[in-house]
Each structure stands twice: as structure tokens, then as C-alpha cells.
Amino acid sequence: MFRPTRILQAALIALTTAGCAATPPKTASPRAEAAGPASSTAPERNAGVVAIKSLAEPASIRAGESHSGRTLFFTAAGQLTEDIAAYARDVSRTRQVPLDVVTDLLLQAQYNPTAVKLMRPTSGRIKRSWATYRQRNVDPVRIRRGVAFWQEHRADLDRISQAYGVPPSVIVAILGVETVYGQIMGDFKVLDALFTLGFAYPDDSRPERSQLFRDQLADLIQLHHEGELDARIVQGSFAGAMGMPQFMPGSLIRYAVDGNGDGRIDLRNNPVDAMASIANFLRAHGWEPGLPVFAPARLSAANQGMVDGGIFPKRTWAELRKAGAAAHGQASHAAPWQQARLGVVNLVDEPRNTTEYRLGTPNFFAITHYNRSYFYASSVADLASELAAQMGYGNPN
């Protein structure tokens, strides 16, 4: 079990770590935990509005090497290999963690072949299907359990939603898609998963991926040193994500918050902390209160060619309208979403040879920072709409 701590994720198979600033986080700042309580301060409040927590991301750890198929991480004498020893020194220097603490944790890490197998690229190309993906995530189980979860935590959800400006439906939908409201949080040792994927990532053509996992491993070591979790036993997904909202260690450091003001953050066992941390994450990544996730607009063939696949909206409504877009119904020309940056979203269904196009607002793209996939963000929005319809309020669109 964890000692008082705090943990979390925003990222997974289509994993992305939020933030790109190079300034190291202050070690005195409150953290987040995955399985046990942690001492922390509640988020600052001013006239009922929460101050968004968003710490800067430190520079990447440049030492260390990854090779597909690698199985040698320790010398015959039981010491770290040269490149991993250099990695340990870099982590110690940049994260202000004693070298013996870093080395001891790395020596306890074990290669996990299952993590490699699950992360290995598939042989052959799998056809993308939005209809199949949506059916899997906007399903009767998630809708039924989501309504029950919302009803059980309604007072806290409404309070968090009002404070952060994120609809309760979106918060509940992310919990549903990620872990079915805490039912499936993963049983991989996070230390082993991050160590394995950081130094033996199964695709040498993607060096940025192994770099990501080495940086997350450094975040985990930092959290362990600061007493926020016990890296020797904490469990999560095969990619190292933890708790009800499946936060990676870096997101845990930078975005987890104390949702109920009890002075600790527990994202594995405390739904209120998990809900508030999701709302905080979205606000820190561009969520704008009052905007829908998808703009109520009809797109032209010219608009459909504007898909860029990115996670930041770049188009203006004037530009989109000039190319043929039109607002649905009686949408006012003064609608707030028309003043925001927008992006064309393509939801491809290759087996059916169809593509659905939608117009994403900054709120859609905030969700893509949780997971870069347009399928993921759209399924969250659609599940949120289904849940809101059941509850009678809180529709994100």
C-alpha cells in the first residue's frame, strides 16, 4: 500500500505527456497519488473559482539508450549497465534525488515482456473504424454505470464543475472510458513498465517514445523520493498510467489536485480527487468554460480538406465560413465558439468507406491532450452527451 501520496494520468496508448516547458517543478509543490492518501494543500480558491494547478515540465533526461529486444540492463556484477548508470546520474542531478536512491530503484526494476508485447506495433495495418471504436466506448455498461456514478457523486460533481467550468458529463465520461469508473486500473508494476519501455521500447523507429518513458520513469523516481508514492509497489497500466483517471507520473506531479479539501490526494480510492484532477487537467490544457466540444456547424467539402491531425485548433470561423461552413439552425453570429480557434475533425471508418466530419472547439482539443486520438476525444464527448441526456443536464454540446 502507499504511504500518504497522490497520483494520476492523462495519457495512454495514444499517450502524450502534457506540458513542454523546461523549468523544473518546485519539489515543495503538492503532488497527487494513486493508491493512498498524501499530504497536500487544497487548491486555492477565490470567490468560488479554483486557481488552476499547472506546473512546468522539466527538461528531458538525455542519458540512457533504448533498443528493441534488449534484455541486458545489469552487469554480471549486478550493477547498472553504463548507459543506465549515466541515466541515473542525470536523474539525480536534474531532479535533486540522491544518486543512491535512484540507483537502488533502478536495480529493483525488472524487464516486463508483457508490456513490450502490448506496446509492440502490430504486423500489418489495422483498418480504422470510428463506428467500432465508438461502440466499444459509448456502450450500455458505461452509460448505466456512469449514470449511477453521477447520481452518487452529484453534489461533488456539480461543485467541481462550477469551480472549473468543465461539465460534469465530461468528467464522468473520461472516468468511464479510462477505467469504467475505477473498475479497471491495471495491475502492472509501474516501475517495471516504465523501465522496460524506457530502455527496451519495441520500435526503434520511434525514439521519441522511449524518451517519453524514460522521462516518466524520472517523474516516478522523483515522486518516490518526495514520499508521494512507493515506486517499488505502485501499480497501473502496462504503459505506467495510474489511478481512476489513469494519470502518468508526470501528470500526477503537475495536475493532480485535492478535490475535497482534506489535505491529501488519492486518485485510486477517492473519486472526488479524481474528478477534480481531471477538471484541472482539462482547464490547464485549454478548456474554455461555456464552449461546446463540437461547434454546431455544417462543413463543406473544402472544409473537410482542412484536417491537419493536430492537437491544437488553428482555424478561424471566418476562414471556415469562407470555405463553405455554415452554422446550424439559428446559431447567433455572436456565439462564443465563433470567436475561438477551431479545427476540423475526421472520424474515419475504413471498413465502411465513410468519414464523419465535425468541427472541434478548444474544448475538443483539450481532451486530445488527455489522449491524442480524435476517436478518443470524440467518444468522450459522445458518452458525455449520452450521460447528460440520462441525467437531464450537463450536455457538453
Tab-separated table of C-alpha atoms in Angstrom:
chain	number	residue	atom	x	y	z
A	1	MET	CA	0.000	0.000	0.000
A	2	PHE	CA	1.020	3.598	-0.488
A	3	ARG	CA	2.013	5.969	2.188
A	4	PRO	CA	0.227	9.344	2.048
A	5	THR	CA	0.639	10.311	-1.586
A	6	ARG	CA	-1.031	11.450	-4.770
A	7	ILE	CA	-1.173	10.024	-8.337
A	8	LEU	CA	-2.798	10.289	-11.735
A	9	GLN	CA	-2.683	10.171	-15.661
A	10	ALA	CA	-3.620	11.795	-18.780
A	11	ALA	CA	-2.187	9.648	-21.425
A	12	LEU	CA	-2.030	6.096	-22.652
A	13	ILE	CA	-1.653	4.007	-25.727
A	14	ALA	CA	-2.020	7.140	-27.815
A	15	LEU	CA	-0.015	8.548	-24.954
A	16	THR	CA	1.005	12.164	-24.636
A	17	THR	CA	2.609	13.891	-21.708
A	18	ALA	CA	1.185	17.325	-21.133
A	19	GLY	CA	3.310	20.420	-20.981
A	20	CYS	CA	6.572	21.310	-22.719
A	21	ALA	CA	8.230	23.985	-20.576
A	22	ALA	CA	11.739	23.213	-19.432
A	23	THR	CA	11.519	24.740	-15.953
A	24	PRO	CA	11.714	22.011	-13.271
A	25	PRO	CA	8.721	21.773	-10.914
A	26	LYS	CA	9.213	23.001	-7.384
A	27	THR	CA	9.609	19.993	-5.138
A	28	ALA	CA	7.630	21.635	-2.375
A	29	SER	CA	4.509	21.744	-4.519
A	30	PRO	CA	1.615	19.404	-3.696
A	31	ARG	CA	1.559	16.136	-5.612
A	32	ALA	CA	-1.049	13.515	-6.476
A	33	GLU	CA	-1.281	9.837	-5.556
A	34	ALA	CA	-2.704	6.640	-6.940
A	35	ALA	CA	-3.463	4.426	-4.055
A	36	GLY	CA	-3.127	6.123	-0.751
A	37	PRO	CA	-3.623	9.423	0.999
A	38	ALA	CA	-0.983	12.079	0.656
A	39	SER	CA	-0.311	15.257	2.491
A	40	SER	CA	-1.067	18.246	0.320
A	41	THR	CA	-2.782	21.568	0.276
A	42	ALA	CA	-6.197	22.141	-1.233
A	43	PRO	CA	-6.323	24.197	-4.446
A	44	GLU	CA	-6.537	27.911	-3.835
A	45	ARG	CA	-9.985	29.392	-4.218
A	46	ASN	CA	-11.024	32.957	-4.879
A	47	ALA	CA	-14.700	33.855	-4.968
A	48	GLY	CA	-15.548	30.219	-5.672
A	49	VAL	CA	-13.153	29.918	-8.623
A	50	VAL	CA	-10.331	27.394	-8.425
A	51	ALA	CA	-6.814	28.512	-9.289
A	52	ILE	CA	-5.637	26.071	-11.967
A	53	LYS	CA	-2.628	23.978	-10.988
A	54	SER	CA	-0.183	23.569	-13.883
A	55	LEU	CA	3.490	23.117	-13.059
A	56	ALA	CA	6.197	23.386	-15.696
A	57	GLU	CA	7.608	20.221	-17.228
A	58	PRO	CA	11.338	19.644	-16.654
A	59	ALA	CA	13.825	19.039	-19.449
A	60	SER	CA	14.094	15.500	-20.801
A	61	ILE	CA	16.634	13.068	-19.370
A	62	ARG	CA	19.049	12.655	-22.268
A	63	ALA	CA	21.155	9.805	-20.903
A	64	GLY	CA	20.113	6.198	-21.428
A	65	GLU	CA	19.542	4.110	-24.549
A	66	SER	CA	16.663	2.004	-25.821
A	67	HIS	CA	16.969	-0.972	-28.163
A	68	SER	CA	14.181	-3.228	-29.327
A	69	GLY	CA	14.759	-6.727	-27.983
A	70	ARG	CA	17.138	-5.541	-25.295
A	71	THR	CA	17.340	-7.800	-22.256
A	72	LEU	CA	20.664	-6.733	-20.712
A	73	PHE	CA	20.245	-3.958	-18.162
A	74	PHE	CA	22.681	-5.053	-15.442
A	75	THR	CA	26.295	-6.194	-15.446
A	76	ALA	CA	27.466	-9.639	-14.322
A	77	ALA	CA	28.390	-7.995	-11.017
A	78	GLY	CA	24.803	-6.824	-10.518
A	79	GLN	CA	25.425	-3.167	-11.341
A	80	LEU	CA	23.644	-0.940	-13.842
A	81	THR	CA	24.990	-1.025	-17.382
A	82	GLU	CA	26.957	2.035	-18.430
A	83	ASP	CA	24.123	3.854	-20.200
A	84	ILE	CA	21.603	3.230	-17.403
A	85	ALA	CA	24.155	4.325	-14.807
A	86	ALA	CA	24.553	7.558	-16.796
A	87	TYR	CA	20.759	7.877	-16.816
A	88	ALA	CA	20.737	7.501	-13.026
A	89	ARG	CA	23.286	10.286	-12.647
A	90	ASP	CA	21.256	12.569	-14.924
A	91	VAL	CA	18.050	11.900	-12.983
A	92	SER	CA	19.835	12.560	-9.696
A	93	ARG	CA	21.234	15.857	-10.976
A	94	THR	CA	18.114	17.228	-12.645
A	95	ARG	CA	15.528	16.021	-10.122
A	96	GLN	CA	17.540	16.630	-6.927
A	97	VAL	CA	17.255	12.992	-5.877
A	98	PRO	CA	20.258	11.332	-4.139
A	99	LEU	CA	22.079	9.070	-6.573
A	100	ASP	CA	21.877	6.077	-4.242
A	101	VAL	CA	18.052	6.405	-4.176
A	102	VAL	CA	17.850	6.499	-7.978
A	103	THR	CA	20.292	3.603	-8.369
A	104	ASP	CA	18.540	1.457	-5.772
A	105	LEU	CA	15.175	1.824	-7.527
A	106	LEU	CA	16.608	1.068	-10.959
A	107	LEU	CA	18.353	-2.034	-9.605
A	108	GLN	CA	14.970	-3.277	-8.348
A	109	ALA	CA	13.270	-2.795	-11.721
A	110	GLN	CA	12.555	-5.882	-13.802
A	111	TYR	CA	12.046	-6.344	-17.516
A	112	ASN	CA	8.356	-6.934	-18.289
A	113	PRO	CA	7.874	-8.837	-21.555
A	114	THR	CA	4.100	-8.360	-21.443
A	115	ALA	CA	4.469	-4.571	-21.530
A	116	VAL	CA	6.667	-4.946	-24.605
A	117	LYS	CA	4.206	-7.297	-26.265
A	118	LEU	CA	1.278	-4.948	-25.671
A	119	MET	CA	3.237	-1.933	-26.933
A	120	ARG	CA	4.748	-3.679	-29.977
A	121	PRO	CA	3.403	-2.426	-33.339
A	122	THR	CA	1.024	-4.872	-34.966
A	123	SER	CA	2.112	-6.704	-38.081
A	124	GLY	CA	0.119	-5.320	-40.957
A	125	ARG	CA	-2.140	-2.325	-40.896
A	126	ILE	CA	-5.406	-2.472	-38.983
A	127	LYS	CA	-8.237	-0.603	-40.650
A	128	ARG	CA	-9.512	2.277	-38.571
A	129	SER	CA	-13.190	2.158	-37.687
A	130	TRP	CA	-14.864	5.017	-35.843
A	131	ALA	CA	-18.108	3.061	-35.590
A	132	THR	CA	-16.367	0.133	-33.888
A	133	TYR	CA	-14.359	2.366	-31.554
A	134	ARG	CA	-17.440	4.359	-30.555
A	135	GLN	CA	-19.493	1.220	-29.960
A	136	ARG	CA	-16.797	-0.109	-27.653
A	137	ASN	CA	-16.610	3.056	-25.529
A	138	VAL	CA	-20.115	4.536	-25.712
A	139	ASP	CA	-21.692	1.292	-24.593
A	140	PRO	CA	-24.617	0.359	-22.334
A	141	VAL	CA	-22.324	-0.624	-19.440
A	142	ARG	CA	-20.522	2.723	-19.362
A	143	ILE	CA	-23.780	4.610	-19.736
A	144	ARG	CA	-25.540	2.663	-16.982
A	145	ARG	CA	-22.624	2.777	-14.562
A	146	GLY	CA	-21.898	6.383	-15.486
A	147	VAL	CA	-25.406	7.474	-14.546
A	148	ALA	CA	-25.099	5.612	-11.231
A	149	PHE	CA	-21.684	7.189	-10.574
A	150	TRP	CA	-23.027	10.655	-11.407
A	151	GLN	CA	-26.034	10.197	-9.136
A	152	GLU	CA	-23.822	9.000	-6.278
A	153	HIS	CA	-21.375	11.909	-6.582
A	154	ARG	CA	-23.750	14.549	-7.906
A	155	ALA	CA	-23.117	17.191	-5.247
A	156	ASP	CA	-19.339	16.995	-5.605
A	157	LEU	CA	-19.537	16.842	-9.397
A	158	ASP	CA	-21.725	19.942	-9.539
A	159	ARG	CA	-19.367	21.791	-7.196
A	160	ILE	CA	-16.277	20.805	-9.192
A	161	SER	CA	-17.994	21.604	-12.479
A	162	GLN	CA	-18.947	25.066	-11.285
A	163	ALA	CA	-15.466	25.752	-9.921
A	164	TYR	CA	-13.539	24.608	-13.013
A	165	GLY	CA	-16.091	25.279	-15.742
A	166	VAL	CA	-15.975	21.686	-17.044
A	167	PRO	CA	-19.371	19.947	-17.455
A	168	PRO	CA	-19.923	17.025	-15.067
A	169	SER	CA	-20.756	14.820	-18.047
A	170	VAL	CA	-17.252	15.211	-19.485
A	171	ILE	CA	-15.586	14.394	-16.168
A	172	VAL	CA	-17.700	11.267	-15.741
A	173	ALA	CA	-17.187	10.245	-19.376
A	174	ILE	CA	-13.384	10.337	-19.047
A	175	LEU	CA	-13.579	8.144	-15.951
A	176	GLY	CA	-15.830	5.789	-17.889
A	177	VAL	CA	-13.608	5.497	-20.945
A	178	GLU	CA	-10.400	5.230	-18.909
A	179	THR	CA	-11.253	2.751	-16.154
A	180	VAL	CA	-15.032	2.146	-16.188
A	181	TYR	CA	-15.259	4.363	-13.088
A	182	GLY	CA	-12.327	2.743	-11.294
A	183	GLN	CA	-13.146	-0.882	-12.117
A	184	ILE	CA	-10.075	-1.461	-14.320
A	185	MET	CA	-6.975	0.441	-13.164
A	186	GLY	CA	-4.222	-2.002	-14.135
A	187	ASP	CA	-2.074	-4.485	-12.208
A	188	PHE	CA	1.347	-3.847	-13.755
A	189	LYS	CA	4.181	-2.644	-11.543
A	190	VAL	CA	4.654	0.872	-12.853
A	191	LEU	CA	8.394	0.828	-12.126
A	192	ASP	CA	8.863	-2.270	-14.283
A	193	ALA	CA	6.645	-0.987	-17.095
A	194	LEU	CA	8.378	2.386	-17.398
A	195	PHE	CA	11.846	0.845	-17.043
A	196	THR	CA	11.089	-1.708	-19.749
A	197	LEU	CA	9.560	0.742	-22.214
A	198	GLY	CA	12.219	3.353	-21.500
A	199	PHE	CA	15.178	1.082	-22.240
A	200	ALA	CA	13.690	-1.662	-24.469
A	201	TYR	CA	10.911	0.024	-26.440
A	202	PRO	CA	9.823	-2.424	-29.150
A	203	ASP	CA	10.013	0.004	-32.092
A	204	ASP	CA	13.424	1.554	-32.782
A	205	SER	CA	11.880	3.835	-35.410
A	206	ARG	CA	10.122	5.762	-32.612
A	207	PRO	CA	12.937	7.073	-30.365
A	208	GLU	CA	10.659	9.787	-29.026
A	209	ARG	CA	8.521	7.082	-27.433
A	210	SER	CA	11.313	5.510	-25.420
A	211	GLN	CA	12.371	9.047	-24.447
A	212	LEU	CA	8.879	9.702	-23.139
A	213	PHE	CA	9.005	6.623	-20.920
A	214	ARG	CA	12.467	7.462	-19.575
A	215	ASP	CA	11.158	10.901	-18.629
A	216	GLN	CA	8.112	9.341	-16.942
A	217	LEU	CA	10.420	6.977	-15.072
A	218	ALA	CA	12.310	10.020	-13.780
A	219	ASP	CA	8.972	11.514	-12.656
A	220	LEU	CA	8.160	8.282	-10.824
A	221	ILE	CA	11.544	8.302	-9.075
A	222	GLN	CA	11.024	11.933	-8.065
A	223	LEU	CA	7.601	11.133	-6.611
A	224	HIS	CA	9.098	8.208	-4.680
A	225	HIS	CA	11.859	10.364	-3.224
A	226	GLU	CA	9.382	13.045	-2.170
A	227	GLY	CA	7.279	10.446	-0.345
A	228	GLU	CA	4.307	10.770	-2.653
A	229	LEU	CA	4.209	7.071	-3.549
A	230	ASP	CA	6.217	3.895	-3.167
A	231	ALA	CA	7.642	3.250	-6.623
A	232	ARG	CA	8.556	-0.310	-5.627
A	233	ILE	CA	4.923	-1.404	-5.426
A	234	VAL	CA	2.639	1.117	-7.175
A	235	GLN	CA	0.513	-0.491	-9.885
A	236	GLY	CA	-1.081	0.800	-13.054
A	237	SER	CA	-1.443	0.107	-16.765
A	238	PHE	CA	1.188	-1.547	-18.961
A	239	ALA	CA	2.142	1.993	-20.077
A	240	GLY	CA	2.555	3.247	-16.491
A	241	ALA	CA	-0.737	5.117	-16.024
A	242	MET	CA	-2.296	5.100	-12.565
A	243	GLY	CA	-5.491	5.619	-10.623
A	244	MET	CA	-9.112	6.137	-11.632
A	245	PRO	CA	-8.230	8.792	-14.227
A	246	GLN	CA	-5.083	6.950	-15.400
A	247	PHE	CA	-2.541	9.723	-14.945
A	248	MET	CA	1.084	9.188	-15.878
A	249	PRO	CA	3.619	10.142	-13.169
A	250	GLY	CA	4.350	13.479	-14.872
A	251	SER	CA	0.668	14.412	-14.964
A	252	LEU	CA	0.406	13.337	-11.362
A	253	ILE	CA	3.127	15.816	-10.436
A	254	ARG	CA	1.794	18.684	-12.479
A	255	TYR	CA	-2.014	18.443	-12.462
A	256	ALA	CA	-3.373	16.356	-9.581
A	257	VAL	CA	-5.363	18.323	-7.005
A	258	ASP	CA	-7.112	17.800	-3.694
A	259	GLY	CA	-10.791	17.785	-4.643
A	260	ASN	CA	-12.423	17.634	-1.231
A	261	GLY	CA	-10.028	19.824	0.743
A	262	ASP	CA	-8.994	17.119	3.203
A	263	GLY	CA	-5.310	17.899	2.741
A	264	ARG	CA	-4.417	14.813	0.711
A	265	ILE	CA	-4.848	13.493	-2.812
A	266	ASP	CA	-5.787	9.892	-3.564
A	267	LEU	CA	-6.690	9.215	-7.175
A	268	ARG	CA	-7.106	5.489	-6.739
A	269	ASN	CA	-9.613	5.418	-3.910
A	270	ASN	CA	-11.070	8.939	-3.745
A	271	PRO	CA	-13.429	9.756	-6.659
A	272	VAL	CA	-13.630	13.422	-5.642
A	273	ASP	CA	-9.882	13.905	-6.026
A	274	ALA	CA	-10.004	12.050	-9.341
A	275	MET	CA	-12.869	14.185	-10.650
A	276	ALA	CA	-11.250	17.469	-9.624
A	277	SER	CA	-7.907	16.419	-11.096
A	278	ILE	CA	-9.495	15.640	-14.461
A	279	ALA	CA	-11.194	19.045	-14.466
A	280	ASN	CA	-7.925	20.732	-13.520
A	281	PHE	CA	-6.063	18.878	-16.280
A	282	LEU	CA	-8.566	19.974	-18.921
A	283	ARG	CA	-8.527	23.610	-17.807
A	284	ALA	CA	-4.720	23.585	-17.821
A	285	HIS	CA	-4.836	22.360	-21.412
A	286	GLY	CA	-7.135	24.969	-22.862
A	287	TRP	CA	-10.676	24.079	-21.806
A	288	GLU	CA	-12.837	27.198	-22.139
A	289	PRO	CA	-15.941	27.281	-19.898
A	290	GLY	CA	-19.148	27.825	-21.807
A	291	LEU	CA	-17.983	26.448	-25.156
A	292	PRO	CA	-19.320	23.201	-26.618
A	293	VAL	CA	-16.940	20.371	-27.534
A	294	PHE	CA	-18.180	20.427	-31.120
A	295	ALA	CA	-19.391	23.580	-32.829
A	296	PRO	CA	-22.925	23.345	-34.278
A	297	ALA	CA	-21.857	23.747	-37.895
A	298	ARG	CA	-22.244	22.091	-41.279
A	299	LEU	CA	-18.967	21.618	-43.161
A	300	SER	CA	-18.302	21.730	-46.891
A	301	ALA	CA	-16.002	19.536	-48.990
A	302	ALA	CA	-13.447	22.347	-48.867
A	303	ASN	CA	-13.629	22.378	-45.072
A	304	GLN	CA	-13.064	18.645	-44.992
A	305	GLY	CA	-9.698	19.172	-46.634
A	306	MET	CA	-8.611	21.291	-43.662
A	307	VAL	CA	-7.984	18.322	-41.353
A	308	ASP	CA	-4.409	18.529	-40.038
A	309	GLY	CA	-4.494	15.820	-37.351
A	310	GLY	CA	-3.005	18.095	-34.702
A	311	ILE	CA	-3.990	18.671	-31.085
A	312	PHE	CA	-4.304	22.458	-31.308
A	313	PRO	CA	-7.123	24.325	-33.105
A	314	LYS	CA	-5.794	26.670	-35.800
A	315	ARG	CA	-8.716	27.838	-37.956
A	316	THR	CA	-10.909	30.890	-37.528
A	317	TRP	CA	-14.655	30.744	-38.074
A	318	ALA	CA	-14.330	33.420	-40.747
A	319	GLU	CA	-11.854	31.218	-42.638
A	320	LEU	CA	-14.036	28.142	-42.294
A	321	ARG	CA	-17.179	30.018	-43.338
A	322	LYS	CA	-15.422	31.442	-46.396
A	323	ALA	CA	-14.676	27.831	-47.437
A	324	GLY	CA	-18.313	26.831	-47.079
A	325	ALA	CA	-19.041	26.140	-43.400
A	326	ALA	CA	-22.418	27.224	-42.065
A	327	ALA	CA	-23.799	27.368	-38.550
A	328	HIS	CA	-26.695	25.030	-37.826
A	329	GLY	CA	-30.146	26.462	-37.349
A	330	GLN	CA	-30.413	29.874	-35.775
A	331	ALA	CA	-26.924	29.935	-34.266
A	332	SER	CA	-26.064	33.520	-33.493
A	333	HIS	CA	-23.157	35.156	-35.275
A	334	ALA	CA	-22.111	36.300	-31.814
A	335	ALA	CA	-21.912	32.748	-30.432
A	336	PRO	CA	-18.768	32.436	-28.272
A	337	TRP	CA	-17.438	29.439	-30.224
A	338	GLN	CA	-17.310	31.580	-33.359
A	339	GLN	CA	-14.710	33.767	-31.668
A	340	ALA	CA	-12.478	30.792	-30.792
A	341	ARG	CA	-9.892	28.876	-32.781
A	342	LEU	CA	-11.418	25.763	-34.344
A	343	GLY	CA	-10.278	22.563	-36.030
A	344	VAL	CA	-11.825	20.070	-38.454
A	345	VAL	CA	-12.091	16.556	-37.005
A	346	ASN	CA	-12.211	13.494	-39.256
A	347	LEU	CA	-13.698	10.276	-37.889
A	348	VAL	CA	-12.732	7.653	-40.422
A	349	ASP	CA	-14.454	4.301	-40.879
A	350	GLU	CA	-12.341	2.430	-43.401
A	351	PRO	CA	-14.318	-0.841	-43.484
A	352	ARG	CA	-17.428	1.147	-44.414
A	353	ASN	CA	-15.517	3.626	-46.589
A	354	THR	CA	-17.056	6.589	-44.776
A	355	THR	CA	-15.773	9.598	-42.857
A	356	GLU	CA	-17.733	11.719	-40.410
A	357	TYR	CA	-16.549	15.313	-40.093
A	358	ARG	CA	-17.067	17.510	-37.058
A	359	LEU	CA	-15.855	20.955	-36.056
A	360	GLY	CA	-13.876	20.868	-32.825
A	361	THR	CA	-13.615	23.798	-30.437
A	362	PRO	CA	-10.756	24.385	-27.969
A	363	ASN	CA	-12.598	22.027	-25.611
A	364	PHE	CA	-12.320	19.127	-28.059
A	365	PHE	CA	-8.602	19.766	-28.370
A	366	ALA	CA	-8.222	20.000	-24.584
A	367	ILE	CA	-9.436	16.384	-24.448
A	368	THR	CA	-6.855	15.381	-27.072
A	369	HIS	CA	-4.141	16.370	-24.604
A	370	TYR	CA	-5.505	13.602	-22.386
A	371	ASN	CA	-5.189	11.231	-25.337
A	372	ARG	CA	-4.142	12.408	-28.815
A	373	SER	CA	-6.650	10.229	-30.675
A	374	TYR	CA	-9.573	12.017	-32.335
A	375	PHE	CA	-11.524	8.796	-31.812
A	376	TYR	CA	-10.829	9.011	-28.079
A	377	ALA	CA	-11.838	12.657	-27.678
A	378	SER	CA	-14.971	12.163	-29.779
A	379	SER	CA	-16.038	9.085	-27.820
A	380	VAL	CA	-15.609	11.022	-24.570
A	381	ALA	CA	-17.817	13.782	-25.973
A	382	ASP	CA	-20.435	11.321	-27.230
A	383	LEU	CA	-20.506	9.370	-23.967
A	384	ALA	CA	-20.821	12.675	-22.103
A	385	SER	CA	-23.832	13.600	-24.252
A	386	GLU	CA	-25.481	10.239	-23.565
A	387	LEU	CA	-24.917	10.595	-19.826
A	388	ALA	CA	-26.212	14.170	-19.809
A	389	ALA	CA	-29.339	13.083	-21.673
A	390	GLN	CA	-29.977	10.466	-18.974
A	391	MET	CA	-29.385	12.980	-16.165
A	392	GLY	CA	-31.274	15.841	-17.799
A	393	TYR	CA	-28.465	18.410	-17.676
A	394	GLY	CA	-24.765	18.964	-18.309
A	395	ASN	CA	-24.633	18.355	-22.070
A	396	PRO	CA	-21.186	19.356	-23.399
A	397	ASN	CA	-22.504	20.245	-26.882
